[in-house]
PDB file of C-alpha atoms in Angstrom:
ATOM      1  CA  UNK I 229     110.338 -86.318-119.160  1.00 54.00           C
ATOM      2  CA  UNK I 230     111.542 -89.337-117.224  1.00 58.00           C
ATOM      3  CA  UNK I 231     109.972 -90.318-113.939  1.00 61.00           C
ATOM      4  CA  UNK I 232     112.292 -89.861-110.966  1.00 62.00           C
ATOM      5  CA  UNK I 233     112.330 -92.365-108.079  1.00 75.00           C
ATOM      6  CA  UNK I 234     114.356 -90.111-105.802  1.00 77.00           C
ATOM      7  CA  UNK I 235     114.379 -86.562-104.551  1.00 82.00           C
ATOM      8  CA  UNK I 236     116.594 -84.559-106.862  1.00 82.00           C
ATOM      9  CA  UNK I 237     119.280 -82.351-105.428  1.00 90.00           C
ATOM     10  CA  UNK I 238     119.381 -78.650-106.376  1.00 91.00           C
ATOM     11  CA  UNK I 239     121.954 -79.234-109.125  1.00 92.00           C
ATOM     12  CA  UNK I 240     119.832 -81.954-110.782  1.00 91.00           C
ATOM     13  CA  UNK I 241     116.726 -79.809-110.483  1.00 91.00           C
ATOM     14  CA  UNK I 242     118.519 -76.738-111.876  1.00 93.00           C
ATOM     15  CA  UNK I 243     120.001 -78.704-114.768  1.00 93.00           C
ATOM     16  CA  UNK I 244     116.564 -80.071-115.695  1.00 92.00           C
ATOM     17  CA  UNK I 245     115.071 -76.562-115.632  1.00 94.00           C
ATOM     18  CA  UNK I 246     117.943 -75.217-117.727  1.00 94.00           C
ATOM     19  CA  UNK I 247     117.400 -77.959-120.342  1.00 94.00           C
ATOM     20  CA  UNK I 248     113.667 -77.219-120.450  1.00 94.00           C
ATOM     21  CA  UNK I 249     114.366 -73.508-120.881  1.00 93.00           C
ATOM     22  CA  UNK I 250     116.749 -74.234-123.745  1.00 90.00           C
ATOM     23  CA  UNK I 251     114.153 -76.425-125.426  1.00 90.00           C
ATOM     24  CA  UNK I 252     111.513 -73.694-125.046  1.00 90.00           C
ATOM     25  CA  UNK I 253     113.824 -71.041-126.495  1.00 88.00           C
ATOM     26  CA  UNK I 254     114.687 -73.328-129.412  1.00 84.00           C
ATOM     27  CA  UNK I 255     111.034 -74.042-130.059  1.00 83.00           C
ATOM     28  CA  UNK I 256     110.223 -70.335-130.003  1.00 81.00           C
ATOM     29  CA  UNK I 257     113.097 -69.567-132.356  1.00 76.00           C
ATOM     30  CA  UNK I 258     111.786 -72.142-134.834  1.00 73.00           C
ATOM     31  CA  UNK I 259     108.301 -70.648-134.627  1.00 73.00           C
ATOM     32  CA  UNK I 260     109.580 -67.124-135.179  1.00 73.00           C
ATOM     33  CA  UNK I 261     111.771 -67.927-138.176  1.00 67.00           C
ATOM     34  CA  UNK I 262     110.754 -65.721-141.066  1.00 68.00           C
ATOM     35  CA  UNK I 263     108.501 -63.546-138.924  1.00 67.00           C
ATOM     36  CA  UNK I 264     110.557 -60.407-139.546  1.00 67.00           C
ATOM     37  CA  UNK I 265     111.055 -61.013-143.250  1.00 69.00           C
ATOM     38  CA  UNK I 266     108.186 -58.695-144.233  1.00 63.00           C
ATOM     39  CA  UNK I 267     109.057 -55.855-141.851  1.00 66.00           C
ATOM     40  CA  UNK I 268     109.604 -53.488-144.774  1.00 68.00           C
ATOM     41  CA  UNK I 269     105.936 -53.504-145.775  1.00 73.00           C
ATOM     42  CA  UNK I 270     103.826 -50.352-145.619  1.00 75.00           C
ATOM     43  CA  UNK I 271     102.488 -49.333-142.207  1.00 79.00           C
ATOM     44  CA  UNK I 272      98.792 -49.882-141.503  1.00 80.00           C
ATOM     45  CA  UNK I 273      96.359 -47.165-142.506  1.00 88.00           C
ATOM     46  CA  UNK I 274      94.769 -45.358-139.566  1.00 92.00           C
ATOM     47  CA  UNK I 275      91.276 -44.116-140.263  1.00 92.00           C
ATOM     48  CA  UNK I 276      89.665 -41.209-138.458  1.00 94.00           C
ATOM     49  CA  UNK I 277      86.286 -41.651-136.830  1.00 93.00           C
ATOM     50  CA  UNK I 278      83.723 -38.971-136.300  1.00 95.00           C
ATOM     51  CA  UNK I 279      80.790 -38.277-134.049  1.00 96.00           C
ATOM     52  CA  UNK I 280      78.406 -40.178-136.349  1.00 96.00           C
ATOM     53  CA  UNK I 281      80.593 -43.291-136.060  1.00 96.00           C
ATOM     54  CA  UNK I 282      80.528 -43.096-132.255  1.00 95.00           C
ATOM     55  CA  UNK I 283      76.763 -42.569-132.246  1.00 96.00           C
ATOM     56  CA  UNK I 284      76.235 -45.616-134.485  1.00 96.00           C
ATOM     57  CA  UNK I 285      78.514 -47.798-132.330  1.00 96.00           C
ATOM     58  CA  UNK I 286      76.675 -46.786-129.146  1.00 96.00           C
ATOM     59  CA  UNK I 287      73.302 -47.453-130.773  1.00 96.00           C
ATOM     60  CA  UNK I 288      74.406 -50.929-131.866  1.00 96.00           C
ATOM     61  CA  UNK I 289      75.752 -51.625-128.390  1.00 94.00           C
ATOM     62  CA  UNK I 290      72.462 -50.548-126.807  1.00 95.00           C
ATOM     63  CA  UNK I 291      70.560 -52.888-129.157  1.00 94.00           C
ATOM     64  CA  UNK I 292      72.868 -55.766-128.238  1.00 94.00           C
ATOM     65  CA  UNK I 293      72.422 -55.016-124.540  1.00 92.00           C
ATOM     66  CA  UNK I 294      68.615 -54.966-124.869  1.00 91.00           C
ATOM     67  CA  UNK I 295      68.677 -58.278-126.769  1.00 90.00           C
ATOM     68  CA  UNK I 296      70.846 -59.887-124.078  1.00 89.00           C
ATOM     69  CA  UNK I 297      68.531 -58.671-121.297  1.00 84.00           C
ATOM     70  CA  UNK I 298      65.482 -60.205-122.973  1.00 83.00           C
ATOM     71  CA  UNK I 299      66.955 -63.713-122.951  1.00 72.00           C
TER      72      UNK I 299
END
């Protein structure tokens, strides 16, 4: 971006912002190219959790909390 030695009028300022927006959209489009190519793949598998899983997670969390308090 060039350094300006004057106060830009609203049209100059708006044009600069519009150019920057176009560059950002173009950059995003280049980044996203091919992102939807694999949209036909199988959906993720959702696993069920039970009471034992919750109990184990809480126990691990309590151990982590105790370890953090001791330091």
